[in-house]
Tab-separated table of C-alpha atoms in Angstrom:
chain	number	residue	atom	x	y	z
A	1	MET	CA	-27.221	-28.821	-4.487
A	2	PHE	CA	-26.048	-26.155	-2.144
A	3	ALA	CA	-30.126	-27.326	-1.172
A	4	VAL	CA	-28.515	-31.165	-0.763
A	5	ILE	CA	-25.720	-30.394	1.233
A	6	HIS	CA	-28.349	-27.940	3.603
A	7	GLY	CA	-31.075	-30.920	3.561
A	8	ARG	CA	-29.044	-33.418	4.167
A	9	ASP	CA	-30.188	-34.243	7.867
A	10	GLN	CA	-33.792	-35.460	5.613
A	11	TYR	CA	-31.873	-38.879	3.781
A	12	ASP	CA	-32.108	-41.469	5.929
A	13	ILE	CA	-29.235	-42.843	4.517
A	14	GLU	CA	-25.084	-41.814	4.008
A	15	ALA	CA	-25.342	-42.942	0.359
A	16	GLU	CA	-28.713	-41.796	-0.158
A	17	PHE	CA	-27.185	-38.577	0.441
A	18	HIS	CA	-23.491	-39.352	-1.337
A	19	GLY	CA	-25.623	-40.120	-5.016
A	20	VAL	CA	-27.910	-37.191	-4.869
A	21	LEU	CA	-25.063	-34.919	-3.819
A	22	GLU	CA	-23.249	-36.615	-6.810
A	23	ASN	CA	-26.239	-36.383	-9.424
A	24	LYS	CA	-26.846	-32.971	-8.513
A	25	GLY	CA	-23.041	-31.656	-8.229
A	26	SER	CA	-22.429	-33.036	-11.830
A	27	VAL	CA	-25.260	-31.698	-13.354
A	28	PHE	CA	-23.244	-27.306	-10.935
A	29	CYS	CA	-19.836	-28.643	-13.351
A	30	THR	CA	-21.809	-29.464	-16.557
A	31	GLN	CA	-23.032	-26.304	-16.917
A	32	ALA	CA	-19.976	-24.436	-14.763
A	33	MET	CA	-17.585	-25.937	-17.163
A	34	TRP	CA	-19.584	-25.794	-20.965
A	35	ARG	CA	-22.428	-23.231	-20.614
A	36	VAL	CA	-19.991	-20.568	-19.265
A	37	PRO	CA	-19.898	-17.133	-20.651
A	38	ILE	CA	-16.355	-16.500	-23.360
A	39	THR	CA	-15.059	-14.079	-21.340
A	40	HIS	CA	-11.253	-14.427	-19.787
A	41	ASP	CA	-12.218	-15.283	-16.204
A	42	ALA	CA	-15.414	-16.980	-17.045
A	43	GLN	CA	-13.071	-19.043	-18.658
A	44	ASN	CA	-10.572	-19.877	-16.297
A	45	LEU	CA	-13.406	-20.984	-13.826
A	46	ALA	CA	-14.159	-23.472	-15.882
A	47	ASN	CA	-10.816	-24.578	-16.382
A	48	ARG	CA	-10.651	-24.844	-12.848
A	49	PHE	CA	-14.048	-27.169	-12.694
A	50	ARG	CA	-12.490	-29.208	-15.971
A	51	GLU	CA	-9.345	-29.799	-13.386
A	52	GLN	CA	-10.956	-29.987	-9.910
A	53	GLY	CA	-14.321	-30.441	-10.716
A	54	LEU	CA	-14.606	-33.568	-8.482
A	55	GLU	CA	-12.798	-32.382	-5.637
A	56	TYR	CA	-15.803	-29.777	-4.712
A	57	ILE	CA	-18.255	-32.019	-4.652
A	58	GLN	CA	-16.308	-34.266	-2.429
A	59	ILE	CA	-15.307	-32.075	-0.003
A	60	TYR	CA	-18.651	-31.722	0.636
A	61	GLN	CA	-19.935	-35.678	0.946
A	62	HIS	CA	-17.481	-35.240	4.592
A	63	THR	CA	-19.729	-34.235	7.457
A	64	GLY	CA	-18.072	-31.255	10.024
A	65	VAL	CA	-17.122	-29.402	7.335
A	66	ASP	CA	-18.094	-26.216	7.085
A	67	ILE	CA	-19.647	-24.539	3.399
A	68	THR	CA	-18.396	-21.573	4.208
A	69	ASN	CA	-14.816	-19.799	5.318
A	70	ASP	CA	-16.887	-17.839	8.497
A	71	PRO	CA	-14.574	-19.633	11.270
A	72	ALA	CA	-11.934	-18.074	9.789
A	73	GLU	CA	-12.498	-14.841	9.526
A	74	GLN	CA	-14.664	-14.296	12.825
A	75	ALA	CA	-10.879	-15.588	14.394
A	76	ILE	CA	-9.212	-12.225	12.681
A	77	ARG	CA	-11.656	-10.093	12.851
A	78	LEU	CA	-10.538	-8.074	16.402
A	79	VAL	CA	-7.460	-8.032	14.527
A	80	ASP	CA	-9.022	-6.194	11.180
A	81	LEU	CA	-11.305	-3.649	13.522
A	82	ASP	CA	-8.288	-2.366	15.131
A	83	ARG	CA	-6.183	-2.186	12.891
A	84	LYS	CA	-8.408	0.001	10.599
A	85	VAL	CA	-9.519	1.924	13.679
A	86	THR	CA	-5.753	2.872	14.861
A	87	GLN	CA	-4.717	3.575	11.554
A	88	GLY	CA	-2.165	0.437	11.885
A	89	THR	CA	1.468	1.234	12.629
A	90	ARG	CA	4.965	3.031	10.856
A	91	ARG	CA	7.431	1.287	12.011
A	92	VAL	CA	8.776	-2.121	13.007
A	93	GLU	CA	8.628	-2.251	16.079
A	94	GLY	CA	4.846	-0.973	16.893
A	95	ARG	CA	4.389	-3.952	14.860
A	96	ARG	CA	5.791	-6.545	16.915
A	97	TRP	CA	3.547	-4.994	19.262
A	98	CYS	CA	0.337	-4.732	17.911
A	99	GLU	CA	1.033	-8.257	16.596
A	100	ARG	CA	1.589	-10.206	20.317
A	101	ASN	CA	-0.599	-7.551	22.030
A	102	TRP	CA	-3.479	-8.809	19.611
A	103	MET	CA	-1.713	-12.382	20.027
A	104	THR	CA	-2.005	-12.766	23.778
A	105	ILE	CA	-5.701	-10.903	23.682
A	106	ALA	CA	-6.901	-14.098	21.359
A	107	THR	CA	-5.283	-16.567	23.888
A	108	CYS	CA	-6.735	-14.813	26.867
A	109	ALA	CA	-10.283	-15.220	24.508
């Protein structure tokens, strides 16, 4: 299924891409719903696919939707690194100062 998504440019017509993605997606969803180990976590995931499987596939049909959350992770990277280096703060005033400082740095960037 992800090979189809990454190879979107090889399809001449957008409708052809949607058809191939829908076929691969239905196979993927069927396996995710029924060929599942008998563990609690696996069954929860299978139930999620039974309820919302089509929505998971349909979101990839839209151009410009990133299939990773990398942009969001990059946006908070500075804050996360600073928190790890400084070991965070212990008082409310320190947290407020850090929040303002990080907001200023993000705005300037």
